[in-house]
CSV table of C-alpha atoms and ligand atoms in Angstrom, one decimal:
chain,number,residue,atom,x,y,z
A,6,MET,CA,-16.9,-10.9,18.6
A,7,LYS,CA,-14.3,-11.5,15.9
A,8,ARG,CA,-12.9,-8.4,14.3
A,9,GLU,CA,-11.0,-7.9,11.1
A,10,HIS,CA,-9.2,-4.9,9.6
A,11,ASN,CA,-10.4,-4.7,6.1
A,12,ARG,CA,-9.3,-2.8,2.9
A,13,THR,CA,-11.0,0.4,3.9
A,14,GLY,CA,-9.1,0.7,7.1
A,15,LEU,CA,-12.3,0.5,9.2
A,16,THR,CA,-12.8,-2.3,11.7
A,17,THR,CA,-15.3,-5.0,10.6
A,18,ALA,CA,-17.1,-7.4,12.8
A,19,THR,CA,-17.7,-10.8,11.2
A,20,SER,CA,-20.6,-11.6,13.6
A,21,GLY,CA,-23.2,-9.5,15.4
A,22,PRO,CA,-26.8,-8.2,15.0
A,23,SER,CA,-28.0,-8.9,11.5
A,24,CYS,CA,-30.1,-5.8,10.7
A,25,THR,CA,-32.6,-7.9,8.8
A,26,ASP,CA,-35.6,-7.2,11.0
A,27,GLN,CA,-34.5,-4.1,13.0
A,28,ALA,CA,-33.2,-0.8,11.7
A,29,CYS,CA,-29.4,-0.5,11.9
A,30,SER,CA,-27.5,2.8,11.5
A,31,GLY,CA,-24.5,2.9,9.2
A,32,LEU,CA,-22.4,4.9,6.8
A,33,ILE,CA,-22.0,4.4,3.0
A,34,THR,CA,-18.4,3.6,2.3
A,35,ALA,CA,-18.5,2.7,-1.3
A,36,HIS,CA,-20.9,3.1,-4.2
A,37,HIS,CA,-21.0,0.5,-7.0
A,38,GLY,CA,-24.0,1.8,-9.0
A,39,VAL,CA,-26.7,-0.7,-8.1
A,40,GLU,CA,-25.4,-1.5,-4.6
A,41,VAL,CA,-23.6,0.4,-1.8
A,42,GLU,CA,-21.3,-0.9,0.9
A,43,VAL,CA,-22.5,0.1,4.4
A,44,ALA,CA,-20.4,0.1,7.5
A,45,PHE,CA,-22.7,-0.3,10.4
A,46,THR,CA,-22.2,1.2,13.9
A,47,THR,CA,-22.4,-2.4,15.1
A,48,GLY,CA,-19.1,-3.0,13.4
A,49,LYS,CA,-20.6,-5.2,10.7
A,50,ARG,CA,-20.3,-4.3,7.0
A,51,ARG,CA,-22.3,-5.5,4.0
A,52,MET,CA,-23.6,-4.6,0.5
A,53,VAL,CA,-27.1,-3.2,0.2
A,54,ARG,CA,-28.9,-3.0,-3.2
A,55,VAL,CA,-30.1,0.5,-4.3
A,56,LYS,CA,-31.7,2.0,-7.4
A,57,ARG,CA,-29.0,3.4,-9.7
A,58,SER,CA,-30.8,6.8,-9.6
A,59,SER,CA,-31.3,6.8,-5.8
A,60,GLY,CA,-28.9,9.7,-5.3
A,61,HIS,CA,-27.0,8.0,-2.4
A,62,VAL,CA,-23.4,8.8,-2.2
A,63,VAL,CA,-20.3,7.9,-0.2
A,64,GLY,CA,-20.4,9.6,3.3
A,65,ASP,CA,-24.2,9.3,3.6
A,66,ASN,CA,-25.5,8.2,7.0
A,67,VAL,CA,-28.2,5.6,6.5
A,68,GLU,CA,-30.6,3.4,8.4
A,69,VAL,CA,-31.0,-0.1,6.9
A,70,THR,CA,-33.8,-2.6,7.7
A,71,GLY,CA,-33.3,-5.8,5.6
A,72,GLU,CA,-32.8,-4.5,2.1
A,73,VAL,CA,-34.5,-1.2,2.7
A,74,LEU,CA,-32.1,1.7,3.0
A,75,GLN,CA,-33.2,5.1,4.3
A,76,ARG,CA,-30.8,8.1,4.0
A,77,LEU,CA,-30.5,10.5,6.9
A,78,PRO,CA,-30.3,14.3,6.4
A,79,ARG,CA,-26.9,15.5,5.2
A,80,ARG,CA,-24.7,17.9,7.2
A,81,THR,CA,-22.8,19.0,4.0
A,82,GLU,CA,-22.9,18.0,0.4
A,83,LEU,CA,-20.3,18.8,-2.3
A,84,ARG,CA,-21.5,19.0,-5.9
A,85,ARG,CA,-19.8,19.8,-9.2
A,86,ARG,CA,-20.8,20.4,-12.7
A,87,ASP,CA,-19.0,18.5,-15.5
A,88,GLY,CA,-18.0,19.9,-18.9
A,89,ARG,CA,-21.4,19.0,-20.4
A,90,GLY,CA,-23.4,20.6,-17.7
A,91,GLY,CA,-24.3,17.4,-15.7
A,92,ILE,CA,-24.3,17.8,-11.9
A,93,HIS,CA,-22.6,15.3,-9.7
A,94,LEU,CA,-22.6,14.8,-6.0
A,95,VAL,CA,-19.0,14.1,-5.0
A,96,ALA,CA,-19.6,13.0,-1.4
A,97,ALA,CA,-21.7,13.8,1.7
A,98,ASN,CA,-21.0,14.9,5.2
A,99,LEU,CA,-17.5,16.1,4.5
A,100,ASP,CA,-15.4,18.6,6.5
A,101,VAL,CA,-12.5,19.3,4.1
A,102,LEU,CA,-11.7,19.1,0.4
A,103,GLY,CA,-8.2,18.2,-0.7
A,104,ILE,CA,-7.5,19.5,-4.2
A,105,VAL,CA,-4.6,17.4,-5.6
A,106,VAL,CA,-2.3,18.6,-8.4
A,107,ALA,CA,1.0,17.5,-9.8
A,108,LEU,CA,3.4,18.5,-12.6
A,109,HIS,CA,1.6,18.6,-16.0
A,110,SER,CA,-1.9,18.2,-14.4
A,111,PRO,CA,-4.5,20.8,-15.2
A,112,THR,CA,-4.7,23.5,-12.5
A,113,GLY,CA,-7.6,25.5,-14.0
A,114,PHE,CA,-10.2,23.9,-11.7
A,115,ILE,CA,-8.5,25.0,-8.4
A,116,ASP,CA,-10.4,28.3,-8.1
A,117,ARG,CA,-13.7,26.6,-8.8
A,118,ALA,CA,-13.0,23.8,-6.4
A,119,ILE,CA,-12.0,26.3,-3.6
A,120,VAL,CA,-15.2,28.3,-4.1
A,121,ALA,CA,-17.4,25.2,-4.3
A,122,ALA,CA,-15.9,23.9,-1.1
A,123,ARG,CA,-16.4,27.2,0.7
A,124,VAL,CA,-20.0,27.5,-0.5
A,125,ALA,CA,-20.6,23.9,0.7
A,126,LYS,CA,-19.0,24.9,4.1
A,127,LEU,CA,-15.9,22.7,3.7
A,128,GLN,CA,-12.4,23.8,4.3
A,129,PRO,CA,-10.4,23.5,1.1
A,130,PHE,CA,-6.7,22.7,1.0
A,131,LEU,CA,-4.2,22.1,-1.8
A,132,VAL,CA,-1.9,19.1,-2.2
A,133,VAL,CA,1.0,19.4,-4.6
A,134,ASN,CA,2.0,15.8,-5.2
A,135,LYS,CA,5.1,14.3,-7.0
A,136,CYS,CA,7.4,16.9,-5.5
A,137,ASP,CA,10.2,14.3,-6.2
A,138,LEU,CA,9.9,15.2,-10.0
A,139,ASP,CA,12.1,17.9,-11.5
A,140,GLY,CA,10.1,21.0,-12.3
A,141,THR,CA,7.6,20.7,-9.4
A,142,ALA,CA,9.5,23.4,-7.5
A,143,ALA,CA,8.4,26.1,-10.0
A,144,LEU,CA,4.8,24.8,-9.9
A,145,LEU,CA,4.8,24.8,-6.1
A,146,ALA,CA,6.2,28.3,-5.9
A,147,ASP,CA,3.5,29.5,-8.3
A,148,LEU,CA,0.7,27.8,-6.4
A,149,ARG,CA,2.0,29.1,-3.0
A,150,ARG,CA,2.1,32.6,-4.4
A,151,ILE,CA,-1.4,32.5,-5.7
A,152,TYR,CA,-3.1,30.4,-3.0
A,153,GLY,CA,-0.8,30.4,0.0
A,154,GLY,CA,-2.6,33.2,1.7
A,155,SER,CA,-6.0,31.6,1.2
A,156,VAL,CA,-5.7,27.9,1.9
A,157,PRO,CA,-3.2,25.4,3.4
A,158,VAL,CA,-0.8,24.1,0.8
A,159,PHE,CA,0.9,20.7,1.4
A,160,ALA,CA,3.9,19.8,-0.7
A,161,LEU,CA,4.7,16.1,-0.7
A,162,SER,CA,5.6,13.0,-2.6
A,163,ALA,CA,3.2,10.1,-2.1
A,164,THR,CA,5.4,7.4,-3.6
A,165,GLY,CA,8.6,9.0,-2.2
A,166,GLN,CA,6.9,9.1,1.3
A,167,THR,CA,8.1,12.7,1.9
A,168,GLY,CA,6.2,15.7,3.3
A,169,LEU,CA,3.3,13.5,4.5
A,170,VAL,CA,3.5,14.3,8.3
A,171,PRO,CA,1.8,17.8,8.1
A,172,LEU,CA,-1.0,16.5,6.0
A,173,LYS,CA,-1.4,13.5,8.3
A,174,GLU,CA,-1.6,15.8,11.4
A,175,PHE,CA,-4.2,18.0,9.7
A,176,LEU,CA,-6.4,15.0,8.8
A,177,ASN,CA,-5.9,13.3,12.1
A,178,GLN,CA,-7.8,16.2,13.8
A,179,GLY,CA,-10.8,14.1,12.9
A,180,HIS,CA,-11.8,15.6,9.6
A,181,ARG,CA,-13.7,13.7,6.9
A,182,GLY,CA,-12.1,14.7,3.6
A,183,VAL,CA,-12.1,13.9,0.0
A,184,PHE,CA,-9.3,14.1,-2.6
A,185,VAL,CA,-10.2,15.4,-6.0
A,186,GLY,CA,-8.1,16.1,-9.0
A,187,SER,CA,-7.5,14.9,-12.5
A,188,SER,CA,-6.7,11.3,-13.3
A,189,GLY,CA,-3.1,10.4,-12.5
A,190,VAL,CA,-2.2,13.1,-10.0
A,191,GLY,CA,-1.8,10.4,-7.4
A,192,LYS,CA,-4.9,10.5,-5.2
A,193,SER,CA,-5.0,6.8,-4.6
A,194,SER,CA,-1.2,6.7,-4.1
A,195,LEU,CA,-1.6,9.4,-1.5
A,196,LEU,CA,-4.3,7.4,0.4
A,197,ASN,CA,-2.0,4.3,0.2
A,198,ALA,CA,0.8,6.4,1.7
A,199,LEU,CA,-1.3,7.9,4.5
A,200,CYS,CA,-2.9,4.5,5.3
A,201,PRO,CA,-0.7,1.6,4.0
A,202,GLU,CA,-3.1,-1.2,4.9
A,203,ILE,CA,-5.7,0.2,2.4
A,204,ASP,CA,-3.6,-0.9,-0.7
A,205,LEU,CA,-5.7,0.9,-3.4
A,206,LYS,CA,-5.0,0.1,-7.1
A,207,VAL,CA,-2.8,2.9,-8.7
A,208,GLY,CA,-2.1,3.6,-12.3
A,209,LYS,CA,1.0,2.5,-14.2
A,210,VAL,CA,3.3,5.2,-15.4
A,211,SER,CA,3.3,4.4,-19.1
A,212,ASP,CA,1.9,7.4,-20.9
A,213,HIS,CA,4.1,10.5,-21.6
A,214,ASN,CA,3.3,12.4,-18.4
A,215,GLY,CA,1.9,9.7,-16.1
A,216,LEU,CA,-1.5,11.2,-16.1
A,217,GLY,CA,-4.9,10.4,-17.5
A,218,ARG,CA,-5.5,6.7,-16.8
A,219,HIS,CA,-8.7,6.6,-14.9
A,220,THR,CA,-7.6,3.8,-12.6
A,221,THR,CA,-10.1,4.5,-9.8
A,222,THR,CA,-13.7,3.9,-11.0
A,223,VAL,CA,-15.5,3.9,-7.6
A,224,SER,CA,-15.6,6.4,-4.8
A,225,THR,CA,-14.6,4.7,-1.5
A,226,LEU,CA,-14.3,6.0,2.1
A,227,HIS,CA,-11.4,5.0,4.3
A,228,GLY,CA,-10.6,5.5,8.0
A,229,LEU,CA,-7.1,6.8,8.9
A,230,SER,CA,-5.3,5.0,11.7
A,231,GLY,CA,-4.5,8.3,13.6
A,232,GLY,CA,-8.1,9.6,13.2
A,233,GLY,CA,-10.1,11.2,10.4
A,234,GLU,CA,-11.5,9.7,7.2
A,235,LEU,CA,-10.7,10.1,3.5
A,236,VAL,CA,-12.7,9.5,0.3
A,237,ASP,CA,-10.8,8.5,-2.8
A,238,THR,CA,-12.6,9.5,-6.0
A,239,PRO,CA,-12.2,8.7,-9.7
A,240,GLY,CA,-10.2,11.5,-11.4
A,241,PHE,CA,-12.1,14.3,-13.2
A,242,ARG,CA,-11.1,17.5,-15.0
A,243,ASP,CA,-14.1,19.8,-14.5
A,244,PHE,CA,-15.2,21.3,-11.3
A,245,GLY,CA,-18.0,23.6,-12.6
A,246,LEU,CA,-19.8,25.6,-9.9
A,247,VAL,CA,-23.4,24.6,-9.1
A,248,GLU,CA,-26.0,27.1,-7.9
A,249,THR,CA,-23.4,29.6,-6.6
A,250,LEU,CA,-24.6,33.1,-6.1
A,251,ALA,CA,-22.5,36.0,-7.6
A,252,GLU,CA,-22.2,37.5,-4.1
A,253,GLU,CA,-20.9,34.2,-2.7
A,254,LEU,CA,-18.2,34.1,-5.4
A,255,ALA,CA,-17.1,37.6,-4.5
A,256,ILE,CA,-16.7,36.6,-0.9
A,257,HIS,CA,-15.0,33.2,-1.5
A,258,PHE,CA,-12.8,33.7,-4.5
A,259,PRO,CA,-9.2,33.0,-3.4
A,260,GLY,CA,-7.3,36.2,-2.8
A,261,PHE,CA,-10.4,38.4,-2.4
A,262,GLU,CA,-11.3,37.2,1.1
A,263,GLU,CA,-10.1,40.3,2.9
A,264,HIS,CA,-11.8,42.8,0.6
A,265,GLY,CA,-15.4,42.8,-0.6
A,266,GLU,CA,-18.1,43.7,1.9
A,267,VAL,CA,-15.8,45.3,4.4
A,268,SER,CA,-14.0,47.7,2.1
A,269,CYS,CA,-16.3,48.2,-0.9
A,270,ARG,CA,-18.8,51.1,-0.9
A,271,PHE,CA,-21.7,48.8,-1.7
A,272,ARG,CA,-22.8,45.7,0.2
A,273,ASN,CA,-22.9,42.7,-2.2
A,274,CYS,CA,-20.4,44.4,-4.5
A,275,ARG,CA,-19.5,42.1,-7.4
A,276,HIS,CA,-16.2,43.9,-8.1
A,277,ARG,CA,-17.1,44.4,-11.8
A,278,THR,CA,-17.9,48.1,-12.4
A,279,GLU,CA,-19.3,49.3,-9.1
A,280,PRO,CA,-18.0,52.7,-8.0
A,281,GLY,CA,-16.0,52.6,-4.8
A,282,CYS,CA,-15.0,49.0,-5.3
A,283,ALA,CA,-11.9,48.1,-3.2
A,284,VAL,CA,-11.0,45.1,-5.4
A,285,ILE,CA,-10.9,47.2,-8.6
A,286,GLU,CA,-8.8,49.8,-6.8
A,287,LEU,CA,-6.3,47.1,-5.7
A,288,VAL,CA,-6.2,45.7,-9.3
A,289,GLU,CA,-5.4,49.2,-10.6
A,290,GLN,CA,-2.7,49.6,-7.9
A,291,GLY,CA,-1.2,46.3,-8.9
A,292,GLN,CA,-1.8,44.7,-5.5
A,293,ILE,CA,-4.2,42.1,-7.0
A,294,PRO,CA,-2.6,40.7,-10.1
A,295,ALA,CA,-4.6,41.4,-13.3
A,296,ASP,CA,-4.5,37.7,-14.3
A,297,ARG,CA,-6.2,36.7,-11.0
A,298,TYR,CA,-8.9,39.4,-11.5
A,299,ALA,CA,-9.4,38.1,-15.1
A,300,VAL,CA,-10.0,34.6,-13.7
A,301,TYR,CA,-12.5,36.1,-11.2
A,302,LEU,CA,-14.4,37.9,-14.0
A,303,GLU,CA,-14.5,34.7,-16.0
A,304,LEU,CA,-16.1,32.8,-13.0
A,305,LEU,CA,-18.4,35.7,-12.3
A,306,GLY,CA,-19.7,35.5,-15.9
A,307,GLU,CA,-20.4,31.8,-15.5
A,308,VAL,CA,-22.1,32.2,-12.2
A,309,GLU,CA,-24.3,35.1,-13.5
A,310,ALA,CA,-25.3,33.1,-16.6
A,311,ASP,CA,-26.2,30.1,-14.4
A,312,GLN,CA,-28.2,32.4,-12.1
A,313,ASN,CA,-30.1,34.0,-15.1
A,314,GLU,CA,-30.9,30.5,-16.6
A,315,ALA,CA,-32.3,29.4,-13.2
A,316,ARG,CA,-34.4,32.6,-13.0
A,317,CYS,CA,-35.7,32.0,-16.5
A,318,LYS,CA,-36.6,28.4,-15.7
A,319,GLY,CA,-38.4,29.7,-12.6
A,320,TRP,CA,-40.5,32.1,-14.7
A,321,ARG,CA,-41.4,29.4,-17.2
A,322,ASN,CA,-42.5,26.9,-14.5
B,27,LIG,N1,7.0,10.3,-9.2
B,27,LIG,C1,5.9,10.1,-8.5
B,27,LIG,N2,4.9,9.4,-9.0
B,27,LIG,C2,3.8,9.3,-8.3
B,27,LIG,C3,3.6,9.9,-7.0
B,27,LIG,N3,2.4,9.6,-6.6
B,27,LIG,C4,1.8,8.9,-7.5
B,27,LIG,N4,2.6,8.7,-8.6
B,27,LIG,C5,2.4,7.8,-9.7
B,27,LIG,O1,1.3,8.4,-10.5
B,27,LIG,C6,0.6,7.4,-11.2
B,27,LIG,C7,-0.9,7.6,-10.9
B,27,LIG,O2,-1.2,7.4,-9.6
B,27,LIG,P1,-2.6,7.1,-9.0
B,27,LIG,O3,-2.5,7.1,-7.5
B,27,LIG,O4,-3.2,5.9,-9.6
B,27,LIG,O5,-3.4,8.4,-9.5
B,27,LIG,P2,-5.0,8.8,-9.3
B,27,LIG,O6,-5.0,10.3,-9.1
B,27,LIG,O7,-5.5,8.0,-8.2
B,27,LIG,O8,-5.6,8.4,-10.7
B,27,LIG,P3,-7.1,8.0,-11.0
B,27,LIG,O9,-7.5,6.9,-10.1
B,27,LIG,O10,-7.0,7.6,-12.5
B,27,LIG,O11,-8.0,9.2,-10.8
B,27,LIG,C8,1.1,6.1,-10.6
B,27,LIG,O12,1.9,5.5,-11.5
B,27,LIG,C9,1.8,6.5,-9.3
B,27,LIG,O13,2.9,5.6,-9.0
B,27,LIG,C10,4.7,10.7,-6.5
B,27,LIG,O14,4.7,11.2,-5.4
B,27,LIG,N5,5.8,10.8,-7.3
B,28,LIG,MG1,-7.1,6.6,-8.2
């Protein structure tokens, strides 16, 4: 059987079973709205038409018979809410979430993305890209101080090809991951650096800070040569939490992991006004910075409002 190495880094057979009259198992590797690309276990790869509202997403395991595509149950799914309240499925069957930031990029979504990943049972990690640019050292020091105790932090330069080895080793453990972050932080550049044969389109540096160009428009899944897979996504700014319980936030908020249930007087403590709350005590002692606690309270307000709205909807229905 003839095999070719295609743009997604996965091997493709150009002949073999046709899947027209028998069900073939495969994996969705790209989503183009009305059709998806499926990489079959036979090694073959082809486009299959789907309804725009079918809810399929990159990373879905499927069975295809002719033009009929059936989605298999998901192991994990990562969802986010956009600035207007719309809910989006980022990808399915992921193990890790890479949150990519760079100098001048928004960092406000990091906490939400970490919580969303943990709620979805994915391991989050931070990638600070463009470390070749002056000024990134201060950003990196800040992020290491805030998040270094909670998640792995990789500092690198995708285009400068520096600092890539630790991230490669991490991904080569066989993880399926996704890179998220605002447009222009270098997600596609990073994939190109990790797997040069992919050759994804990257944005031109022509605006004042090299961000905000929306070069990638389609999510695609790529195999890494040393093992593991990565999904490249179009850039987005908002990572609003979806159906997160207030108790989950208290457990997963970066920096609060060691406290909560173990040390607070009440189980399910929300760390707001409860007596005997270990987190409030640490804030008063200055061991948890007041600005981090303020971010937690902001997220808690959002999550509680969301929970109340869901409860009201439940009563109405
Ligand atoms: N200086 C520097 N520039 C970089 C680095 N990585 C990426 N860039 C540049 O940043 C710009 C945006 O890169 P992309 O890879 O297209 O960014 P993206 O996050 O995929 O953007 P979207 O697809 O729009 O979401 C390009 O001009 C890259 O050359 C880096 O490590 N250092
Ligand atoms: Mg891109």
